[in-house]
Coordinates of C-alpha atoms and ligand atoms in Angstrom, one line a residue:
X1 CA 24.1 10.6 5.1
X2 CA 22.3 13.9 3.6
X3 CA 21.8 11.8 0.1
X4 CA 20.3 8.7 2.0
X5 CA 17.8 10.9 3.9
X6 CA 16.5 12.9 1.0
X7 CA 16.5 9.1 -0.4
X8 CA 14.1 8.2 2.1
X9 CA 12.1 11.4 2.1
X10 CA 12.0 10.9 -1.8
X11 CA 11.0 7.4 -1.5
X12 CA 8.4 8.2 1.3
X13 CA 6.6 10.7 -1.1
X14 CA 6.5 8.4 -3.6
X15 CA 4.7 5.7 -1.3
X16 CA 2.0 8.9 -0.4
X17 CA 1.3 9.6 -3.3
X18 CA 0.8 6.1 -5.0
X19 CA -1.6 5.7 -1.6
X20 CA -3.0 9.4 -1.8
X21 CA -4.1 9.4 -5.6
X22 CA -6.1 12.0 -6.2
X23 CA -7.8 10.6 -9.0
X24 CA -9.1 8.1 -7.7
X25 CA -13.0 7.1 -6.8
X26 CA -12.3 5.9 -3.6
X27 CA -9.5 8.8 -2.5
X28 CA -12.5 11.5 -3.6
X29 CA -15.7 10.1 -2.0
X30 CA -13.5 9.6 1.7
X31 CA -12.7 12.8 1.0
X32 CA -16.1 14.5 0.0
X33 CA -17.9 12.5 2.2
X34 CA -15.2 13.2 4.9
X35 CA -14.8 16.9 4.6
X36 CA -19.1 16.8 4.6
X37 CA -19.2 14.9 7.8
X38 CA -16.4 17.4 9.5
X39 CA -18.3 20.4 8.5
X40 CA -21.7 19.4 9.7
X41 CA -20.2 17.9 13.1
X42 CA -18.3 21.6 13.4
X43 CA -21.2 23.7 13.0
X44 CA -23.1 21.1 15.5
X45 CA -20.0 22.2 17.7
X46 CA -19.6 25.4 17.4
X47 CA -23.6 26.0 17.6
X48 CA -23.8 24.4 20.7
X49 CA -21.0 26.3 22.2
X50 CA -22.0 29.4 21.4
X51 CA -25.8 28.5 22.7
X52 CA -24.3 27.6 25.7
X53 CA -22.7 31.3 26.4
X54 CA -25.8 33.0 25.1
X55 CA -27.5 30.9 28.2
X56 CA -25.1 31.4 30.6
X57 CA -25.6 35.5 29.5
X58 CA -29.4 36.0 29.1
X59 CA -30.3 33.7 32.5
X60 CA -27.9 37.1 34.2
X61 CA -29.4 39.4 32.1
X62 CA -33.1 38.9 33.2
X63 CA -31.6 38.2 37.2
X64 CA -29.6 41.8 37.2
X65 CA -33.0 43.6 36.1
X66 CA -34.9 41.4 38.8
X67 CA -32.3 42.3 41.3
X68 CA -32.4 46.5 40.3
X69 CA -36.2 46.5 40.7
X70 CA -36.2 44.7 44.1
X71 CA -33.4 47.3 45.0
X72 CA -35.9 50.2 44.3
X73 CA -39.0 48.5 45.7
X74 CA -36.8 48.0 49.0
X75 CA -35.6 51.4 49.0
X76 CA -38.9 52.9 49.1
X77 CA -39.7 50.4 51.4
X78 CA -37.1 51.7 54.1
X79 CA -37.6 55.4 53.1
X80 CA -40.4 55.4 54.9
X81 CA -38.8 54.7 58.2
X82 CA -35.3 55.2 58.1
X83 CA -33.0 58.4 56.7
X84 CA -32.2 58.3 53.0
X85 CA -28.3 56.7 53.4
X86 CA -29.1 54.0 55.6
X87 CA -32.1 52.8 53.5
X88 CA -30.2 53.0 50.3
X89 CA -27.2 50.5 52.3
X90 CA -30.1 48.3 53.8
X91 CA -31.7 48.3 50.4
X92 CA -28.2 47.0 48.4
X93 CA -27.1 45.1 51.5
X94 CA -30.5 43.2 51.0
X95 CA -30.1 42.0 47.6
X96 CA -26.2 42.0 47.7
X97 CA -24.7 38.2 48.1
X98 CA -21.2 36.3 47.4
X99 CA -20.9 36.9 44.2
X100 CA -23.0 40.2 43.8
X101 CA -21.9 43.8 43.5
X102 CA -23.8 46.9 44.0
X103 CA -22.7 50.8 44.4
X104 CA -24.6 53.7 43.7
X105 CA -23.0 56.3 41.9
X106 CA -24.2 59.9 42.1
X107 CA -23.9 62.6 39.3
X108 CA -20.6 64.1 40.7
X109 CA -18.8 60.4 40.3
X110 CA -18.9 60.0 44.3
X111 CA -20.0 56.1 45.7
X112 CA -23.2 57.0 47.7
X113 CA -23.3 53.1 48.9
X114 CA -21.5 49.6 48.1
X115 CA -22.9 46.2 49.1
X116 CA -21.0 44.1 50.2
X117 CA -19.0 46.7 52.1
X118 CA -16.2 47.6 50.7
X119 CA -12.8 46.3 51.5
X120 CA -14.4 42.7 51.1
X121 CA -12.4 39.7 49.0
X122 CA -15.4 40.4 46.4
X123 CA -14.3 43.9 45.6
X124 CA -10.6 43.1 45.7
X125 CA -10.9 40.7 43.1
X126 CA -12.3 43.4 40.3
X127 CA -11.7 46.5 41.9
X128 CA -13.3 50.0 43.3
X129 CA -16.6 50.5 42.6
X130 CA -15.2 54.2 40.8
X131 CA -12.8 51.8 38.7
X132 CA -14.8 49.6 37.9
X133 CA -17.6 51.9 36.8
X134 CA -15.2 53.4 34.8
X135 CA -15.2 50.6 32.0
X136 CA -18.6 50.4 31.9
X137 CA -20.4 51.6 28.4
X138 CA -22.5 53.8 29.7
X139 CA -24.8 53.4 26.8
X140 CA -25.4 49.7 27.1
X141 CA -27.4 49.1 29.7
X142 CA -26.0 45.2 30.1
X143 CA -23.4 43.5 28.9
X144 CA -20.5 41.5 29.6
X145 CA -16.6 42.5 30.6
X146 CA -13.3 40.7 31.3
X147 CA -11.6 43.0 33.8
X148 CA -8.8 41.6 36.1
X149 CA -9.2 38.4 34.3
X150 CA -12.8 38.3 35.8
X151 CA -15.4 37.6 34.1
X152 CA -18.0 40.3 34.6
X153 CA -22.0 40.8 33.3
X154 CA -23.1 44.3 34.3
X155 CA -26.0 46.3 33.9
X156 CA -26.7 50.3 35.1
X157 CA -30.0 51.7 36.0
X158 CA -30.8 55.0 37.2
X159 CA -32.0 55.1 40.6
X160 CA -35.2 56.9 41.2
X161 CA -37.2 57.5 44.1
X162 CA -40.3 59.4 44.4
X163 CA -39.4 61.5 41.0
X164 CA -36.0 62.3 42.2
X165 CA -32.9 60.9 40.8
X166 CA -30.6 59.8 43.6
X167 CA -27.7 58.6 41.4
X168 CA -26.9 55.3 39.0
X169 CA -27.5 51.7 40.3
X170 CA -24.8 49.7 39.1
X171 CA -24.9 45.9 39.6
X172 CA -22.2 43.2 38.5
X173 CA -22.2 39.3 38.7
X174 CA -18.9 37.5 38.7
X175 CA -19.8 34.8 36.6
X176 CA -15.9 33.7 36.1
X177 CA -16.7 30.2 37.8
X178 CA -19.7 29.6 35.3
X179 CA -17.6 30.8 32.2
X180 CA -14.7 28.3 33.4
X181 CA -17.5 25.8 33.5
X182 CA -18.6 26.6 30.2
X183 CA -15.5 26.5 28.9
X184 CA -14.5 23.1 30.1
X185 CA -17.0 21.8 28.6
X186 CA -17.1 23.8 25.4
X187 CA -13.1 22.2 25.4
X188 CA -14.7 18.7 26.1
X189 CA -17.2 19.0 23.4
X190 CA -14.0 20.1 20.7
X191 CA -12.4 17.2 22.1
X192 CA -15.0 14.8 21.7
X193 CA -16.3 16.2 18.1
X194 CA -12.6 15.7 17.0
X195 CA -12.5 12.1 18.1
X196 CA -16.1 11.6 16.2
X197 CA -14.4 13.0 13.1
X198 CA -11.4 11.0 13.1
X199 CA -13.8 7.7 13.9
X200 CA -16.0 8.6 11.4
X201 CA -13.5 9.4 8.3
X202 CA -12.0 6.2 9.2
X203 CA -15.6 4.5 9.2
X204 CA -16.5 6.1 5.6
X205 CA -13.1 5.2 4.2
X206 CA -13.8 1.3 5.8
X207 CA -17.1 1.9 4.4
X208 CA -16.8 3.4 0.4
X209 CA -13.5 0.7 0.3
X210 CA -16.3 -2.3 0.6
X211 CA -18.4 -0.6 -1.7
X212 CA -15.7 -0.4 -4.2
X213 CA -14.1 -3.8 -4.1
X214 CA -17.0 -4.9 -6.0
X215 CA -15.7 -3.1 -8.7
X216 CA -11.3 -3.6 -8.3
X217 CA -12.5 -7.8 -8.5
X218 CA -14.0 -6.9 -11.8
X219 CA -11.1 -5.1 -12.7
X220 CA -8.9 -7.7 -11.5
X221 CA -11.3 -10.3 -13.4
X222 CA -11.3 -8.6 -16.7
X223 CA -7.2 -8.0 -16.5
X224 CA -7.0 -11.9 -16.8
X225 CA -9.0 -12.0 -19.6
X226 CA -7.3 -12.9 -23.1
X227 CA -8.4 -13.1 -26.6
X228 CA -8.7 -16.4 -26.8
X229 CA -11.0 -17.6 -23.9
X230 CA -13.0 -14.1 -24.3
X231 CA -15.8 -16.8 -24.6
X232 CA -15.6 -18.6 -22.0
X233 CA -15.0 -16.3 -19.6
X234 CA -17.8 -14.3 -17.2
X235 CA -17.7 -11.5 -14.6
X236 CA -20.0 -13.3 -12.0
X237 CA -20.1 -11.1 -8.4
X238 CA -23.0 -12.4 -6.1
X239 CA -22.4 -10.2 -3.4
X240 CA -22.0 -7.3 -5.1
X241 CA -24.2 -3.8 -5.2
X242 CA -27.1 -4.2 -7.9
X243 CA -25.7 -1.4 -9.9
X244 CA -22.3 -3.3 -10.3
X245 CA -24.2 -6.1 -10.8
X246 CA -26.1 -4.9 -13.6
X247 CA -22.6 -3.3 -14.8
X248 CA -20.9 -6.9 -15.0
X249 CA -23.9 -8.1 -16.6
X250 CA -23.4 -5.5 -19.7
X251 CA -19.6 -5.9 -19.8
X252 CA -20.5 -9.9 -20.3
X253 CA -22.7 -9.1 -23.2
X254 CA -19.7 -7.3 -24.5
X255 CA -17.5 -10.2 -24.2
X256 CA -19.9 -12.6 -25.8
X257 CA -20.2 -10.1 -28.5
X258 CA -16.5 -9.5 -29.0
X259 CA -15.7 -13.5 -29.0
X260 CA -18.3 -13.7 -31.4
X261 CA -16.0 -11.0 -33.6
X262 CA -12.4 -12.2 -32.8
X263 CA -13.7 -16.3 -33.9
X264 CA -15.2 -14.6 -36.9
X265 CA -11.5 -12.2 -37.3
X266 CA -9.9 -15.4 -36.2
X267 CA -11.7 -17.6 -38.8
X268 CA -11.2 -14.9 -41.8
X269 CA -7.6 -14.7 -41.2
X270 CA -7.2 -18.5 -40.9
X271 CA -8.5 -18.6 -44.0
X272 CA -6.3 -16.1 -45.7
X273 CA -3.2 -17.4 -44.0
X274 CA -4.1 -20.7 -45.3
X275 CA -4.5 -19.6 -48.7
X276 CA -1.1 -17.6 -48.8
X277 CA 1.2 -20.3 -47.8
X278 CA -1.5 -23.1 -50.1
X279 CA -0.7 -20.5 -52.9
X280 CA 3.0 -19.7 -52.0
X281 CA 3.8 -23.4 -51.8
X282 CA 1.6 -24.5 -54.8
X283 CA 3.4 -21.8 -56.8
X284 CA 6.9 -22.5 -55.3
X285 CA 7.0 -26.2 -56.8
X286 CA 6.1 -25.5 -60.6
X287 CA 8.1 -22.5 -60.8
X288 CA 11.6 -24.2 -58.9
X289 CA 10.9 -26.8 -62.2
X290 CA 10.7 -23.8 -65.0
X291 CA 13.9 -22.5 -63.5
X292 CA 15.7 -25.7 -63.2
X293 CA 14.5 -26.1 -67.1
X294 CA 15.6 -22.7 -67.6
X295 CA 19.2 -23.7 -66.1
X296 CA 19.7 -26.3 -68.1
X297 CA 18.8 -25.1 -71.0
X298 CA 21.4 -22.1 -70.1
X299 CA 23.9 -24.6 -69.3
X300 CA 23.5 -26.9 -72.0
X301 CA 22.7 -24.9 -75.1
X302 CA 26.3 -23.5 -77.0
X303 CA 24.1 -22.2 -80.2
X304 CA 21.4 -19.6 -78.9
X305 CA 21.5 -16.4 -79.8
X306 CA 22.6 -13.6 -77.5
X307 CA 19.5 -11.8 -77.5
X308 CA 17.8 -15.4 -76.8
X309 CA 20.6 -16.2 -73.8
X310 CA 19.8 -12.8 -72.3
X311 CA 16.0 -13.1 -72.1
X312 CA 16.5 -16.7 -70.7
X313 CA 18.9 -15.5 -68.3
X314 CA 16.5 -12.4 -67.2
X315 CA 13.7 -15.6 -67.0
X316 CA 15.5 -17.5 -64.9
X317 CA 16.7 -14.5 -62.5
X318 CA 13.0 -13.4 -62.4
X319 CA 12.3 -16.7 -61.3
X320 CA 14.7 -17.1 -58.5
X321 CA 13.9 -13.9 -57.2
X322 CA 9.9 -14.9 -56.7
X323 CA 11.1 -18.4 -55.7
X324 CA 12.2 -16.0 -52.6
X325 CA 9.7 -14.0 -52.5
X326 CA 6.9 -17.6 -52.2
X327 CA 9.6 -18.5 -49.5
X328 CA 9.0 -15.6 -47.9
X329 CA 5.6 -15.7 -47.7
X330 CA 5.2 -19.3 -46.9
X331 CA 7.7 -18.5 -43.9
X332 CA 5.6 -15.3 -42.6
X333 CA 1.9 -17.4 -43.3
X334 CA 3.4 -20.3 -41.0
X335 CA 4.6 -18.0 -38.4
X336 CA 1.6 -16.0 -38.1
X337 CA -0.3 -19.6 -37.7
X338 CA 2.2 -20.6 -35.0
X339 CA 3.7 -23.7 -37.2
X340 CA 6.7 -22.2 -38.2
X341 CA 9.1 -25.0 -36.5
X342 CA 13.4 -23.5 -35.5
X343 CA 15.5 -26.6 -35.3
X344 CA 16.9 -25.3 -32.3
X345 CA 20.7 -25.9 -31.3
X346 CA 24.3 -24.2 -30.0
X347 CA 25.8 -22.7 -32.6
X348 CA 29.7 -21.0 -33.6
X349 CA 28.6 -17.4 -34.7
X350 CA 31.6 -16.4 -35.6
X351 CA 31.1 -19.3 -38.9
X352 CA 27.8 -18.5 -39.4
X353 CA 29.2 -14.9 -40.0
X354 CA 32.1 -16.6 -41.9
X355 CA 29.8 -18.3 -44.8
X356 CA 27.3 -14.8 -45.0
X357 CA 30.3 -12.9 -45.5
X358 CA 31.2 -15.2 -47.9
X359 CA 28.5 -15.5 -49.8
X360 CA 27.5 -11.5 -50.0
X361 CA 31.4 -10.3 -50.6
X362 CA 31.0 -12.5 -53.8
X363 CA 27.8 -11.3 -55.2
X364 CA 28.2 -7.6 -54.3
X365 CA 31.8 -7.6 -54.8
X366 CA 31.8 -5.2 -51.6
X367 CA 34.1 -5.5 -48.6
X368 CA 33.2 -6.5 -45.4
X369 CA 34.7 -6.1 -42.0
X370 CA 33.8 -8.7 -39.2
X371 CA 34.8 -7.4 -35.9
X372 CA 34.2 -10.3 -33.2
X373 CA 35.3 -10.0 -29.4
X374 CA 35.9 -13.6 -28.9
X375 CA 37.1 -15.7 -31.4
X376 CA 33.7 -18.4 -30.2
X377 CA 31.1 -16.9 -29.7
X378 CA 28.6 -19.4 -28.9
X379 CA 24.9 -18.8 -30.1
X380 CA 21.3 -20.7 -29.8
X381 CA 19.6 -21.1 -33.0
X382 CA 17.9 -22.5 -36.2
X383 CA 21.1 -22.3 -38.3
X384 CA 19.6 -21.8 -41.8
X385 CA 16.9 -18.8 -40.1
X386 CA 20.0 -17.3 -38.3
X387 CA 21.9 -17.4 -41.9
X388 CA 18.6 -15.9 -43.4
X389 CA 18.5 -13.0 -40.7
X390 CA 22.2 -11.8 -41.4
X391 CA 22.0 -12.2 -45.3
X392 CA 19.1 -10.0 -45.1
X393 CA 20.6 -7.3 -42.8
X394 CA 23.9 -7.5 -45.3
X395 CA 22.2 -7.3 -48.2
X396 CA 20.4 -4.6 -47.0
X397 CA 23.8 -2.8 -45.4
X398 CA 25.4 -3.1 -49.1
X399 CA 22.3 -2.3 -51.0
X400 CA 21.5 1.2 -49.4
X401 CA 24.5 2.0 -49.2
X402 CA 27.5 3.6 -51.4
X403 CA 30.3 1.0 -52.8
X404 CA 32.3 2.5 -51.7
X405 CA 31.7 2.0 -47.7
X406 CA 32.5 -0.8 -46.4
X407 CA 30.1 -2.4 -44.3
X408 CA 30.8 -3.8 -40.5
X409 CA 29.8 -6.6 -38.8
X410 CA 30.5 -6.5 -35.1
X411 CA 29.9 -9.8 -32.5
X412 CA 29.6 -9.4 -28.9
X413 CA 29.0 -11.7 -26.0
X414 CA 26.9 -9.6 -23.4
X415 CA 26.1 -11.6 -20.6
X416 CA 23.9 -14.6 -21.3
X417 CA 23.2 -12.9 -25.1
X418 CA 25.0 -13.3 -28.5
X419 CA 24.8 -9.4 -29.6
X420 CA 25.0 -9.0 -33.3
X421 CA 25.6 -5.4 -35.2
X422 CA 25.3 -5.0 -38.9
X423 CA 26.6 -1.7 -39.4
X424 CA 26.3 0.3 -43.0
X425 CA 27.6 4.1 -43.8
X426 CA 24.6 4.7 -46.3
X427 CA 22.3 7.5 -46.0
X428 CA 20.2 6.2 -42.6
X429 CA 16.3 6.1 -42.3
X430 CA 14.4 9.2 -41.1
X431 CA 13.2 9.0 -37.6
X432 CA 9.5 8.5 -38.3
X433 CA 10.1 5.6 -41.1
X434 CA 12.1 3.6 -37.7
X435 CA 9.2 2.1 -36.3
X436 CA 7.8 1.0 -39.8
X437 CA 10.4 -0.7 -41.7
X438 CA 9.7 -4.0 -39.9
X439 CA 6.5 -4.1 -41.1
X440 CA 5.5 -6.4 -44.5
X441 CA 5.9 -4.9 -47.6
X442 CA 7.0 -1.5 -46.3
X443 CA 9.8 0.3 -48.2
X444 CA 10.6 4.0 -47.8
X445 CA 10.9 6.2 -50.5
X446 CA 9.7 4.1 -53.2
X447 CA 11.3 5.6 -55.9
X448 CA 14.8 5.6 -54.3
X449 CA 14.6 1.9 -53.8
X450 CA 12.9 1.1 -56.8
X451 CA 15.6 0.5 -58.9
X452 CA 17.3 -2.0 -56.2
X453 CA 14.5 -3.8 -56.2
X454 CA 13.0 -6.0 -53.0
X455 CA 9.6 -6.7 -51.8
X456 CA 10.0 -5.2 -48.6
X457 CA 9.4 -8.2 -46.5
X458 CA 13.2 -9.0 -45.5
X459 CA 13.2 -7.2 -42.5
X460 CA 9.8 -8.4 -41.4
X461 CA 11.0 -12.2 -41.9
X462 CA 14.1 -10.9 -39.4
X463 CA 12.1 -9.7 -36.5
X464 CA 9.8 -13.1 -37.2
X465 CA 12.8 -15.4 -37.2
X466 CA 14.6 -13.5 -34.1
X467 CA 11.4 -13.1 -31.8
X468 CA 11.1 -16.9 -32.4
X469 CA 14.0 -18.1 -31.4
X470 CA 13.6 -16.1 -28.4
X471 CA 15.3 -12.9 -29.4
X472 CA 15.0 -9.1 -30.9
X473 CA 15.8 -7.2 -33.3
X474 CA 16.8 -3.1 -32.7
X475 CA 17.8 -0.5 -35.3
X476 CA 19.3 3.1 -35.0
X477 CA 19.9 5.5 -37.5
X478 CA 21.7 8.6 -38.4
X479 CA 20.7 11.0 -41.2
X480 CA 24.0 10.8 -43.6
X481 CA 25.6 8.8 -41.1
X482 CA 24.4 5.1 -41.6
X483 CA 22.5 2.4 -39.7
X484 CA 23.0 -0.1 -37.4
X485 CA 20.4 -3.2 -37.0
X486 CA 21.3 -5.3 -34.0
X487 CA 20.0 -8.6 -33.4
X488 CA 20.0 -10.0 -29.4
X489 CA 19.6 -14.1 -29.3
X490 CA 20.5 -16.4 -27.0
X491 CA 23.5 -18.3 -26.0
X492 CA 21.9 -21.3 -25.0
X493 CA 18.6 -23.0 -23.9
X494 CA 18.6 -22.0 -20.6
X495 CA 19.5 -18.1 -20.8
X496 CA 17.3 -15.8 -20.6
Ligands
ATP501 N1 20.6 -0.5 -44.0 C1 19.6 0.3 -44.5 N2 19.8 1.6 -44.8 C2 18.8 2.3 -45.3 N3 17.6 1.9 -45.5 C3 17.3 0.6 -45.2 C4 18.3 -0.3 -44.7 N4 17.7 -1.5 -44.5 C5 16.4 -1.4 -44.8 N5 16.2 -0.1 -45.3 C6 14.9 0.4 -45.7 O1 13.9 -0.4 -45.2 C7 13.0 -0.9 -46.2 C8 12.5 -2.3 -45.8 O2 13.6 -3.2 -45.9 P1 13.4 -4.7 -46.2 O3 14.7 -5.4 -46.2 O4 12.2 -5.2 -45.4 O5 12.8 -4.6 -47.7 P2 13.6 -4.5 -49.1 O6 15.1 -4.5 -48.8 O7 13.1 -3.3 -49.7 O8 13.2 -5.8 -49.9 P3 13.6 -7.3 -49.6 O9 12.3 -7.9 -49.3 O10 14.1 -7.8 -50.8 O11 14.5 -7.3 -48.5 C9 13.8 -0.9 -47.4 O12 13.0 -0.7 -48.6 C10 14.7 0.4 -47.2 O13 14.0 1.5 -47.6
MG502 MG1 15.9 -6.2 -47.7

């Protein structure tokens, strides 16, 4: 249960971050563009809120000053008729309303009048006028304060009348409705700059996608291309942006200009194929005669001299051995052309093996083991290329290494495959010779296979021969330990 959900976490992750790739065009302008568009849409935001409060703040501000000049203006007013306590309470009474407060405060911290009268809801709400007074800063002469979860703008004058200080004026404006006001719509305005942000990243993503596709069709376009109709072939997008245009454009210049190169490559190596398999073949046919001569003359002549057997004997070795080699050639020329024909058909490995075995036991004098799994092991091939894959690989397995290992041939059945191992206990191929030794004319260590001589073009005549008959060839090595090649071919026309 655990495994299968960290499965599904795993396989979710991947998913992401295949979608999510960082490196890509599109992933980075959505997200530069993006993160631009959220930024300047949250400063509009928070801009706006923030004027509104300054508003909402200054439009008190100017109203509490108004309201402490009418106060003295109405106190003198009344002073002039009525005793100094019941003018100062007709004064605040005058300019007090719902959401109003006003007390005077003398020097020794007594309330000399309140407005609206004390005892009201209003007062109740933020409390005493002493209290209250109390969390004033005395030496701001407005500002704003939360008390009782009220919101409160304040300001404090000194109350003068006729040059003598009567006390401190202190006026307060519950402005908690307006602030809730405010704030629902300062909530409103996050909500609605939120929705614009998550319309408008979709928008840019929808957006920098069409711009883009231009460019994935000409990817997908140029994946199809292959060497041989580089020609032919144009990146032609009408309805795309004039930069990708112009892009498409170039890369079709390049094309013509590299199908101008590959039919001149093509045409160079035509040629040379054509003249090693003309000169393989034209050589093969004279010198197949001068060593049939040489035969003969081996075979039929009882009075020649040893020294004159030997060097016809050396002759006609030499001239088997580049018979070989011109067969080799003219095999490797012909594949590389594509006319290099397999006369295809189900096969017995296990006699194939048989007449190798045969064959290499009796010119190496070596022993060789033949493991097989299944007495019939059924293969599809070209017979006479199958025989020249393994006689290669054996030759090889006996002629690097000692004679005194034997050398194993192991047959398999693996699935819908014939699996062949040729298995030696000679001194193995370094590690960074592996990937070489299948390429033509490539021997290692020179002078260590000098003296066994070879051309170096067996192995590269078995991967030819097993890739065309729809198989591989695979070889591991050990340092000191021996090498195994292993060739994979089919078991009939239909397998895989
Ligand atoms: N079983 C093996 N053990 C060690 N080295 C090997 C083995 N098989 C091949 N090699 C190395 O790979 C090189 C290439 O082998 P390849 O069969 O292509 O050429 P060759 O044997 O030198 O000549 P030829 O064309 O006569 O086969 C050899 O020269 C040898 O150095
Ligand atoms: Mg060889």
């Amino acid at each position: 249960m655990k495994r299968a959900a960290s499965q599904g976490i795993h396989n979710l992750s991947t998913k992401l971050k295949k979608w999510i790739n960082l490196s890509s065009l599109e992933v980075q302008l959505t997200l530069g563009l993006g993160t631009l568009f959220a930024l300047s849409l949250g400063s509009v935001a928070f801009w706006t809120s923030w004027k509104m409060q300054r508003i909402l703040i200054d439009s008190h501000k100017d109203n509490l000053f108004t309201v402490a000049s009418q106060v003295t203006e109405d106190l003198t007013f009344y002073s002039e008729m009525l005793p100094m306590e019941k003018s100062l309470q007709k004064a605040l009474d005058n300019r007090s309303s719902r959401n109003l407060l006003l007390w005077v405060e003398q020097d020794d911290k007594s309330i000399a009048a309140t407005s609206p009268a004390i005892a009201r809801p209003a007062w109740q709400r933020v409390g005493h006028p002493n209290e209250l007074s109390s969390h004033f800063r005395r030496d701001e002469p407005f500002d704003l304060y939360q008390i009782r979860e009220r919101q409160l703008v304040a300001c404090h004058s000194p109350l003068v009348l006729t040059n003598q200080t009567l006390g401190t004026l202190f006026i307060a404006q519950d402005i908690t409705q307006d602030q809730r006001r405010i704030d629902g719509n300062i909530q409103t305005l996050i909500l609605a700059t939120g929705l614009a942000m998550v319309l408008s990243l979709f928008a840019i993503a929808y957006f920098i996608r069409r711009s883009l596709l231009p460019l994935c069709q000409m990817q997908t376009m140029t994946q199809q291309i292959s060497a041989e109709d580089l020609g032919e072939t144009q990146v032609v997008l009408p309805k795309a942006p004039s930069e990708i245009q112009a892009l498409a454009n170039t890369f079709n210049m390049m094309l013509d200009r590299l199908s101008e190169a590959w039919t001149q490559q093509q045409r160079i190596g035509e040629r040379q194929r054509q003249f090693v398999a003309d000169a393989s073949h034209e050589l093969r046919t004279p010198l197949t005669i001068v060593r049939g001569y040489l035969q003969s003359t081996l075979r039929r002549s009882d009075n020649l001299l040893d020294y004159q057997r030997e060097a016809l004997e050396v002759a006609a070795s030499e001239a088997d051995h580049t018979i070989l080699l011109l067969q080799d050639l003219l095999n490797l020329a012909r594949a590389d052309g594509g006319y290099l024909s397999y006369d295809l058909q189900i096969l017995i490995l296990n006699d194939i093996v048989a007449d190798v075995v045969q064959v290499a036991g009796q010119s190496f004098e070596r022993t060789i083991l033949v493991e097989a799994k299944s007495s019939l092991i059924p293969i599809y091939a070209d017979a006479n290329r199958l025989q020249q894959i393994l006689s290669h690989l054996v030759e090889n397995a006996l002629k690097y290494s000692d004679e005194a290992e034997p050398v194993h041939i192991k047959m398999e059945q693996i699935n819908q495959k014939a699996v062949i191992h040729v298995c030696d206990r000679g001194p193995g191929i370094p590690p960074q010779h592996l990937s070489r030794i299948f390429d033509r004319f490539y021997r290692l260590d020179e002078a260590r296979t000098r003296s066994m001589g070879g051309t170096g073009l067996g192995l590269s005549i078995v991967k030819v021969f097993a890739e065309g008959m729809g198989g591989q060839v695979t070889v591991s090595s050990e340092l000191c330990k021996g090498s195994t090649f292993t060739v994979t071919l089919p078991i009939s026309a239909t397998s895989p």
